[in-house]
Structure formats: C-alpha cells, structure tokens
PDB file of C-alpha atoms in Angstrom:
ATOM      1  CA  UNK S 265      43.086 -20.220-145.242  1.00  0.00           C
ATOM      2  CA  UNK S 266      44.075 -20.883-141.667  1.00  0.00           C
ATOM      3  CA  UNK S 267      47.793 -21.051-141.007  1.00  0.00           C
ATOM      4  CA  UNK S 268      48.986 -24.470-139.931  1.00  0.00           C
ATOM      5  CA  UNK S 269      50.782 -24.400-136.600  1.00  0.00           C
ATOM      6  CA  UNK S 270      54.281 -25.835-136.658  1.00  0.00           C
ATOM      7  CA  UNK S 271      54.580 -25.829-132.884  1.00  0.00           C
ATOM      8  CA  UNK S 272      55.847 -29.137-131.518  1.00  0.00           C
ATOM      9  CA  UNK S 273      53.177 -31.119-129.622  1.00  0.00           C
ATOM     10  CA  UNK S 274      55.042 -30.810-126.333  1.00  0.00           C
ATOM     11  CA  UNK S 275      55.108 -27.004-126.738  1.00  0.00           C
ATOM     12  CA  UNK S 276      51.380 -26.759-127.404  1.00  0.00           C
ATOM     13  CA  UNK S 277      49.142 -25.744-124.515  1.00  0.00           C
ATOM     14  CA  UNK S 278      47.834 -29.309-124.236  1.00  0.00           C
ATOM     15  CA  UNK S 279      51.369 -30.685-124.314  1.00  0.00           C
ATOM     16  CA  UNK S 280      52.540 -28.239-121.644  1.00  0.00           C
ATOM     17  CA  UNK S 281      49.605 -29.135-119.406  1.00  0.00           C
ATOM     18  CA  UNK S 282      50.528 -32.799-119.835  1.00  0.00           C
ATOM     19  CA  UNK S 283      54.131 -32.003-118.861  1.00  0.00           C
ATOM     20  CA  UNK S 284      52.873 -30.164-115.773  1.00  0.00           C
ATOM     21  CA  UNK S 285      50.630 -33.096-114.838  1.00  0.00           C
ATOM     22  CA  UNK S 286      53.268 -35.807-115.272  1.00  0.00           C
ATOM     23  CA  UNK S 287      56.042 -33.885-113.514  1.00  0.00           C
ATOM     24  CA  UNK S 288      53.624 -32.812-110.783  1.00  0.00           C
ATOM     25  CA  UNK S 289      52.602 -36.410-110.096  1.00  0.00           C
ATOM     26  CA  UNK S 290      56.247 -37.485-110.021  1.00  0.00           C
ATOM     27  CA  UNK S 291      57.172 -34.732-107.567  1.00  0.00           C
ATOM     28  CA  UNK S 292      54.174 -35.440-105.325  1.00  0.00           C
ATOM     29  CA  UNK S 293      55.019 -39.157-105.183  1.00  0.00           C
ATOM     30  CA  UNK S 294      58.550 -38.253-104.140  1.00  0.00           C
ATOM     31  CA  UNK S 295      57.248 -35.875-101.465  1.00  0.00           C
ATOM     32  CA  UNK S 296      55.077 -38.624-100.003  1.00  0.00           C
ATOM     33  CA  UNK S 297      57.923 -41.159-100.011  1.00  0.00           C
ATOM     34  CA  UNK S 298      60.344 -38.618 -98.539  1.00  0.00           C
ATOM     35  CA  UNK S 299      57.886 -37.702 -95.785  1.00  0.00           C
ATOM     36  CA  UNK S 300      57.374 -41.360 -94.845  1.00  0.00           C
ATOM     37  CA  UNK S 301      61.135 -41.816 -94.749  1.00  0.00           C
ATOM     38  CA  UNK S 302      61.516 -38.781 -92.483  1.00  0.00           C
ATOM     39  CA  UNK S 303      58.986 -40.214 -90.050  1.00  0.00           C
ATOM     40  CA  UNK S 304      61.265 -43.199 -89.476  1.00  0.00           C
ATOM     41  CA  UNK S 305      63.247 -40.895 -87.219  1.00  0.00           C
ATOM     42  CA  UNK S 306      60.713 -41.683 -84.455  1.00  0.00           C
ATOM     43  CA  UNK S 307      61.786 -45.339 -84.528  1.00  0.00           C
ATOM     44  CA  UNK S 308      65.195 -44.371 -83.164  1.00  0.00           C
ATOM     45  CA  UNK S 309      68.691 -43.335 -84.208  1.00  0.00           C
ATOM     46  CA  UNK S 310      69.912 -46.827 -85.130  1.00  0.00           C
ATOM     47  CA  UNK S 311      66.985 -47.656 -87.396  1.00  0.00           C
ATOM     48  CA  UNK S 312      66.921 -44.192 -88.968  1.00  0.00           C
ATOM     49  CA  UNK S 313      70.639 -44.292 -89.730  1.00  0.00           C
ATOM     50  CA  UNK S 314      70.249 -47.806 -91.135  1.00  0.00           C
ATOM     51  CA  UNK S 315      67.429 -46.589 -93.393  1.00  0.00           C
ATOM     52  CA  UNK S 316      69.545 -43.691 -94.650  1.00  0.00           C
ATOM     53  CA  UNK S 317      72.439 -46.072 -95.321  1.00  0.00           C
ATOM     54  CA  UNK S 318      70.102 -48.407 -97.217  1.00  0.00           C
ATOM     55  CA  UNK S 319      69.086 -45.539 -99.504  1.00  0.00           C
ATOM     56  CA  UNK S 320      72.728 -45.040-100.417  1.00  0.00           C
ATOM     57  CA  UNK S 321      73.170 -48.709-101.322  1.00  0.00           C
ATOM     58  CA  UNK S 322      70.054 -49.260-103.449  1.00  0.00           C
ATOM     59  CA  UNK S 323      71.095 -51.146-106.587  1.00  0.00           C
ATOM     60  CA  UNK S 324      74.216 -52.634-105.002  1.00  0.00           C
ATOM     61  CA  UNK S 325      76.245 -54.482-106.162  1.00  0.00           C
ATOM     62  CA  UNK S 326      75.143 -53.604-109.705  1.00  0.00           C
ATOM     63  CA  UNK S 327      75.371 -49.880-108.952  1.00  0.00           C
ATOM     64  CA  UNK S 328      78.093 -48.227-106.863  1.00  0.00           C
ATOM     65  CA  UNK S 329      77.001 -46.566-103.618  1.00  0.00           C
ATOM     66  CA  UNK S 330      74.871 -43.391-103.978  1.00  0.00           C
ATOM     67  CA  UNK S 331      74.395 -43.868-107.755  1.00  0.00           C
ATOM     68  CA  UNK S 332      70.693 -44.509-107.297  1.00  0.00           C
ATOM     69  CA  UNK S 333      70.319 -41.399-105.129  1.00  0.00           C
ATOM     70  CA  UNK S 334      72.101 -39.241-107.687  1.00  0.00           C
ATOM     71  CA  UNK S 335      70.006 -40.686-110.526  1.00  0.00           C
ATOM     72  CA  UNK S 336      66.906 -39.877-108.494  1.00  0.00           C
ATOM     73  CA  UNK S 337      68.137 -36.346-107.815  1.00  0.00           C
ATOM     74  CA  UNK S 338      68.837 -35.740-111.499  1.00  0.00           C
ATOM     75  CA  UNK S 339      65.399 -37.073-112.483  1.00  0.00           C
ATOM     76  CA  UNK S 340      63.665 -34.927-109.865  1.00  0.00           C
ATOM     77  CA  UNK S 341      65.725 -31.907-110.893  1.00  0.00           C
ATOM     78  CA  UNK S 342      64.683 -32.338-114.523  1.00  0.00           C
ATOM     79  CA  UNK S 343      61.057 -32.812-113.443  1.00  0.00           C
ATOM     80  CA  UNK S 344      61.183 -29.649-111.322  1.00  0.00           C
ATOM     81  CA  UNK S 345      62.680 -27.570-114.142  1.00  0.00           C
ATOM     82  CA  UNK S 346      60.144 -28.939-116.623  1.00  0.00           C
ATOM     83  CA  UNK S 347      57.306 -28.226-114.191  1.00  0.00           C
ATOM     84  CA  UNK S 348      58.413 -24.613-113.677  1.00  0.00           C
ATOM     85  CA  UNK S 349      59.076 -24.113-117.414  1.00  0.00           C
ATOM     86  CA  UNK S 350      55.668 -25.397-118.507  1.00  0.00           C
ATOM     87  CA  UNK S 351      53.871 -23.360-115.821  1.00  0.00           C
ATOM     88  CA  UNK S 352      55.744 -20.203-116.849  1.00  0.00           C
ATOM     89  CA  UNK S 353      55.010 -20.642-120.555  1.00  0.00           C
ATOM     90  CA  UNK S 354      51.325 -21.340-119.904  1.00  0.00           C
ATOM     91  CA  UNK S 355      51.035 -18.277-117.655  1.00  0.00           C
ATOM     92  CA  UNK S 356      52.636 -16.043-120.298  1.00  0.00           C
ATOM     93  CA  UNK S 357      50.313 -17.375-122.985  1.00  0.00           C
ATOM     94  CA  UNK S 358      47.299 -16.760-120.765  1.00  0.00           C
ATOM     95  CA  UNK S 359      48.362 -13.144-120.235  1.00  0.00           C
ATOM     96  CA  UNK S 360      49.088 -12.668-123.938  1.00  0.00           C
ATOM     97  CA  UNK S 361      45.642 -13.998-124.854  1.00  0.00           C
ATOM     98  CA  UNK S 362      44.062 -11.273-122.679  1.00  0.00           C
ATOM     99  CA  UNK S 363      46.307  -8.209-123.107  1.00  0.00           C
ATOM    100  CA  UNK S 364      43.650  -5.763-121.861  1.00  0.00           C
ATOM    101  CA  UNK S 365      42.849  -6.003-118.172  1.00  0.00           C
ATOM    102  CA  UNK S 366      39.119  -5.665-117.560  1.00  0.00           C
ATOM    103  CA  UNK S 367      38.002  -2.913-115.172  1.00  0.00           C
ATOM    104  CA  UNK S 368      35.593  -5.265-113.407  1.00  0.00           C
ATOM    105  CA  UNK S 369      37.249  -8.623-113.837  1.00  0.00           C
ATOM    106  CA  UNK S 370      35.522 -11.408-111.860  1.00  0.00           C
ATOM    107  CA  UNK S 371      37.581 -12.679-108.969  1.00  0.00           C
ATOM    108  CA  UNK S 372      37.799 -16.279-110.140  1.00  0.00           C
ATOM    109  CA  UNK S 373      41.067 -16.977-108.359  1.00  0.00           C
ATOM    110  CA  UNK S 374      41.074 -14.742-105.324  1.00  0.00           C
ATOM    111  CA  UNK S 375      42.452 -17.240-102.842  1.00  0.00           C
ATOM    112  CA  UNK S 376      45.960 -16.826-101.525  1.00  0.00           C
ATOM    113  CA  UNK S 377      47.432 -19.860-103.238  1.00  0.00           C
ATOM    114  CA  UNK S 378      46.232 -18.834-106.699  1.00  0.00           C
ATOM    115  CA  UNK S 379      47.508 -15.271-106.377  1.00  0.00           C
ATOM    116  CA  UNK S 380      50.950 -16.333-105.153  1.00  0.00           C
ATOM    117  CA  UNK S 381      51.529 -19.466-107.245  1.00  0.00           C
ATOM    118  CA  UNK S 382      54.452 -17.907-109.096  1.00  0.00           C
ATOM    119  CA  UNK S 383      56.231 -16.522-106.031  1.00  0.00           C
ATOM    120  CA  UNK S 384      55.441 -19.715-104.168  1.00  0.00           C
ATOM    121  CA  UNK S 385      57.350 -21.640-106.829  1.00  0.00           C
ATOM    122  CA  UNK S 386      60.351 -19.327-106.400  1.00  0.00           C
ATOM    123  CA  UNK S 387      60.312 -19.745-102.604  1.00  0.00           C
ATOM    124  CA  UNK S 388      60.068 -23.529-102.941  1.00  0.00           C
ATOM    125  CA  UNK S 389      62.967 -23.632-105.422  1.00  0.00           C
ATOM    126  CA  UNK S 390      65.171 -21.592-103.054  1.00  0.00           C
ATOM    127  CA  UNK S 391      64.119 -23.790-100.139  1.00  0.00           C
ATOM    128  CA  UNK S 392      65.073 -26.946-102.063  1.00  0.00           C
ATOM    129  CA  UNK S 393      68.561 -25.529-102.700  1.00  0.00           C
ATOM    130  CA  UNK S 394      68.980 -24.650 -99.017  1.00  0.00           C
ATOM    131  CA  UNK S 395      67.634 -28.033 -97.912  1.00  0.00           C
ATOM    132  CA  UNK S 396      70.102 -29.874-100.164  1.00  0.00           C
ATOM    133  CA  UNK S 397      73.046 -27.855 -98.819  1.00  0.00           C
ATOM    134  CA  UNK S 398      71.848 -28.497 -95.278  1.00  0.00           C
ATOM    135  CA  UNK S 399      70.781 -32.129 -94.974  1.00  0.00           C
ATOM    136  CA  UNK S 400      72.119 -33.662 -98.203  1.00  0.00           C
ATOM    137  CA  UNK S 401      75.625 -32.268 -98.702  1.00  0.00           C
ATOM    138  CA  UNK S 402      75.958 -31.171 -95.052  1.00  0.00           C
ATOM    139  CA  UNK S 403      77.626 -27.860 -95.927  1.00  0.00           C
ATOM    140  CA  UNK S 404      75.192 -25.849 -93.792  1.00  0.00           C
ATOM    141  CA  UNK S 405      74.642 -28.477 -91.112  1.00  0.00           C
ATOM    142  CA  UNK S 406      76.380 -28.232 -87.714  1.00  0.00           C
ATOM    143  CA  UNK S 407      77.248 -31.955 -87.829  1.00  0.00           C
ATOM    144  CA  UNK S 408      77.352 -32.593 -91.567  1.00  0.00           C
ATOM    145  CA  UNK S 409      78.260 -36.271 -91.253  1.00  0.00           C
ATOM    146  CA  UNK S 410      76.568 -38.439 -93.930  1.00  0.00           C
ATOM    147  CA  UNK S 411      77.091 -41.480 -91.686  1.00  0.00           C
ATOM    148  CA  UNK S 412      74.995 -39.915 -88.891  1.00  0.00           C
ATOM    149  CA  UNK S 413      71.751 -38.598 -90.457  1.00  0.00           C
ATOM    150  CA  UNK S 414      69.872 -38.814 -87.135  1.00  0.00           C
ATOM    151  CA  UNK S 415      72.469 -36.567 -85.486  1.00  0.00           C
ATOM    152  CA  UNK S 416      72.326 -34.212 -88.480  1.00  0.00           C
ATOM    153  CA  UNK S 417      68.576 -33.740 -88.096  1.00  0.00           C
ATOM    154  CA  UNK S 418      68.714 -33.390 -84.307  1.00  0.00           C
ATOM    155  CA  UNK S 419      71.466 -30.775 -84.489  1.00  0.00           C
ATOM    156  CA  UNK S 420      69.824 -28.932 -87.354  1.00  0.00           C
ATOM    157  CA  UNK S 421      66.554 -28.227 -85.540  1.00  0.00           C
ATOM    158  CA  UNK S 422      67.984 -27.684 -82.071  1.00  0.00           C
ATOM    159  CA  UNK S 423      66.140 -24.920 -80.136  1.00  0.00           C
ATOM    160  CA  UNK S 424      69.054 -22.473 -80.468  1.00  0.00           C
ATOM    161  CA  UNK S 425      68.822 -22.828 -84.266  1.00  0.00           C
ATOM    162  CA  UNK S 426      65.226 -21.564 -84.319  1.00  0.00           C
ATOM    163  CA  UNK S 427      65.916 -19.624 -87.524  1.00  0.00           C
ATOM    164  CA  UNK S 428      66.547 -22.904 -89.376  1.00  0.00           C
ATOM    165  CA  UNK S 429      63.206 -24.248 -88.175  1.00  0.00           C
ATOM    166  CA  UNK S 430      61.573 -20.984 -89.261  1.00  0.00           C
ATOM    167  CA  UNK S 431      63.002 -21.309 -92.775  1.00  0.00           C
ATOM    168  CA  UNK S 432      61.869 -24.927 -92.886  1.00  0.00           C
ATOM    169  CA  UNK S 433      58.341 -24.020 -91.772  1.00  0.00           C
ATOM    170  CA  UNK S 434      58.076 -21.250 -94.366  1.00  0.00           C
ATOM    171  CA  UNK S 435      59.241 -23.624 -97.105  1.00  0.00           C
ATOM    172  CA  UNK S 436      56.864 -26.423 -96.110  1.00  0.00           C
ATOM    173  CA  UNK S 437      53.842 -24.153 -95.629  1.00  0.00           C
ATOM    174  CA  UNK S 438      54.501 -22.531 -99.012  1.00  0.00           C
ATOM    175  CA  UNK S 439      54.703 -26.006-100.510  1.00  0.00           C
ATOM    176  CA  UNK S 440      51.369 -26.822 -98.876  1.00  0.00           C
ATOM    177  CA  UNK S 441      49.648 -23.837-100.495  1.00  0.00           C
ATOM    178  CA  UNK S 442      51.204 -24.777-103.829  1.00  0.00           C
ATOM    179  CA  UNK S 443      50.033 -28.382-103.549  1.00  0.00           C
ATOM    180  CA  UNK S 444      46.535 -27.397-102.484  1.00  0.00           C
ATOM    181  CA  UNK S 445      46.072 -25.138-105.493  1.00  0.00           C
ATOM    182  CA  UNK S 446      47.719 -27.590-107.898  1.00  0.00           C
ATOM    183  CA  UNK S 447      45.665 -30.560-106.743  1.00  0.00           C
ATOM    184  CA  UNK S 448      42.442 -28.551-106.818  1.00  0.00           C
ATOM    185  CA  UNK S 449      43.173 -27.462-110.401  1.00  0.00           C
ATOM    186  CA  UNK S 450      43.999 -31.039-111.398  1.00  0.00           C
ATOM    187  CA  UNK S 451      40.790 -32.423-109.896  1.00  0.00           C
ATOM    188  CA  UNK S 452      38.742 -29.749-111.661  1.00  0.00           C
ATOM    189  CA  UNK S 453      40.422 -30.669-114.943  1.00  0.00           C
ATOM    190  CA  UNK S 454      39.423 -34.300-114.336  1.00  0.00           C
ATOM    191  CA  UNK S 455      35.757 -33.339-114.306  1.00  0.00           C
ATOM    192  CA  UNK S 456      35.005 -31.968-110.837  1.00  0.00           C
ATOM    193  CA  UNK S 457      33.491 -28.760-112.227  1.00  0.00           C
ATOM    194  CA  UNK S 458      30.018 -28.798-110.714  1.00  0.00           C
ATOM    195  CA  UNK S 459      29.516 -26.819-107.482  1.00  0.00           C
ATOM    196  CA  UNK S 460      29.402 -30.055-105.502  1.00  0.00           C
ATOM    197  CA  UNK S 461      32.417 -31.451-107.340  1.00  0.00           C
ATOM    198  CA  UNK S 462      34.407 -28.278-106.700  1.00  0.00           C
ATOM    199  CA  UNK S 463      33.633 -28.472-102.981  1.00  0.00           C
ATOM    200  CA  UNK S 464      34.877 -32.047-102.934  1.00  0.00           C
ATOM    201  CA  UNK S 465      37.974 -31.091-104.884  1.00  0.00           C
ATOM    202  CA  UNK S 466      38.743 -28.233-102.500  1.00  0.00           C
ATOM    203  CA  UNK S 467      38.244 -30.488 -99.483  1.00  0.00           C
ATOM    204  CA  UNK S 468      40.437 -33.266-100.867  1.00  0.00           C
ATOM    205  CA  UNK S 469      43.183 -30.835-101.917  1.00  0.00           C
ATOM    206  CA  UNK S 470      43.154 -29.106 -98.525  1.00  0.00           C
ATOM    207  CA  UNK S 471      43.217 -32.399 -96.602  1.00  0.00           C
ATOM    208  CA  UNK S 472      46.138 -33.719 -98.638  1.00  0.00           C
ATOM    209  CA  UNK S 473      48.145 -30.503 -98.261  1.00  0.00           C
ATOM    210  CA  UNK S 474      47.539 -30.347 -94.501  1.00  0.00           C
ATOM    211  CA  UNK S 475      48.494 -33.997 -93.953  1.00  0.00           C
ATOM    212  CA  UNK S 476      51.666 -33.671 -96.011  1.00  0.00           C
ATOM    213  CA  UNK S 477      52.719 -30.466 -94.257  1.00  0.00           C
ATOM    214  CA  UNK S 478      52.008 -32.017 -90.856  1.00  0.00           C
ATOM    215  CA  UNK S 479      54.091 -35.059 -91.765  1.00  0.00           C
ATOM    216  CA  UNK S 480      57.068 -32.855 -92.552  1.00  0.00           C
ATOM    217  CA  UNK S 481      56.709 -30.333 -89.735  1.00  0.00           C
ATOM    218  CA  UNK S 482      56.277 -32.903 -86.966  1.00  0.00           C
ATOM    219  CA  UNK S 483      60.004 -33.727 -87.206  1.00  0.00           C
ATOM    220  CA  UNK S 484      61.513 -30.287 -86.437  1.00  0.00           C
ATOM    221  CA  UNK S 485      58.879 -29.551 -83.801  1.00  0.00           C
ATOM    222  CA  UNK S 486      59.614 -32.905 -82.138  1.00  0.00           C
ATOM    223  CA  UNK S 487      63.313 -32.019 -82.019  1.00  0.00           C
ATOM    224  CA  UNK S 488      62.490 -28.681 -80.374  1.00  0.00           C
ATOM    225  CA  UNK S 489      60.207 -30.439 -77.882  1.00  0.00           C
ATOM    226  CA  UNK S 490      62.957 -32.906 -76.983  1.00  0.00           C
ATOM    227  CA  UNK S 491      61.169 -35.947 -78.402  1.00  0.00           C
ATOM    228  CA  UNK S 492      63.982 -36.437 -80.918  1.00  0.00           C
ATOM    229  CA  UNK S 493      67.621 -35.839 -80.161  1.00  0.00           C
TER     230      UNK S 493
END
C-alpha cells in the first residue's frame, strides 16, 4: 500500500508554488505602483511632497496617519518572507529528489539569473533593509525629514554620495535579473513551453524587467545630472 501523505496542502509542492505565485504577483504590483510614485518627483518638489503626504493620510479620518502605510509594510513583509520561504523549500526538495549530480548534466538553466536566483534574493533582502533605513525611517539619509521627501531623495543621490547610488543600482539591477527569471518561469508554467512560446516569454520577461529597472534608476541618475534637486 502507498503511504498517505499528511503534509498540509500549503506545504505541498503545488501549494508552495501557489504561495510563490500569489506573493510574487503582490510584490510585483507594489513595485510597479512604487515606481510610478517615484516618477512623480519630475513634477516638482511641491507635488512630490504632497503625494508623499497623501500616502501617509490614506484612510483618514477612519485610520490615524501612517496606519495604512504600516499595514502595507507588514503585508509586504509577510509576502516577502513567504516568497523566500516557499522558494527555499522548493529548491531543497528539488535537490533532495536528485541527490546524485550527473557527470554530463544538460545546461537547462545556464543563464545568469537562474544560477544566481538564491544569492539575488539575499542581495535584494539586504537592499530592502538599507532602503527602508535610508528613505523610509531616514536614519541613513543626510536630511531624514519625513516632511521633505523631495529633499531626502535629492540629498541621498547627490554626486558626492556616489556610493549610495552604486548600492541602489546594484539592488535594482539584481531585482531586474530576479524579475526576469521569475516572470519567464511563470509564463512557461502558464503554457508557453513551445520553442516559439519560450521566445515570447523570454522577450516579455526581459522587456518588463528592463522597463521597471529603468523607471527606478532614472531618479538617481537625474539627481546626479542636476535634473532633480
């Protein structure tokens, strides 16, 4: 007789893949919204500061100031942890299912993003912590005034603080590789498994990752160029 698995549905491989998909979609939607919000900086200091203030007052007067932002941060934090947890468990199960490494294993995932997915996740997690301490709490920001977000951004990416821009670029580019690989895998899972479908999936994933990275990186580079500040 075959032993009946007592593993909870969410801990099954299918359940973990579902957790990765749902949390991944949630995180991507936030990244898009956050990028669009960042681009408001090109409208001017007054409008950008007003937008940042509006974010703090969402839900008012039902919710006290910043409650919505903190609820969002908690939700995104849980989603990020769940995403990392499910990816880690799935990777361990995949290795356990093939304990012997083949001498001539086909290079199915030889691209950079696939080989560095795990370390990319670590770099992104560290970058998120730094980013929060910099532009959210203001502890690492030269201005650090929550009432002046435009000034915070302008001071943060000033030319003399090139190392901050470098860290930001590394974090965003790593995120881009992560997104490209994740979206490609998701599109393949949705049925794009023919040679033509895979080419489309790769193209769509690459285009999305490049556009998102460009949307984020245009802000610090504009500060360096003197277009913002």
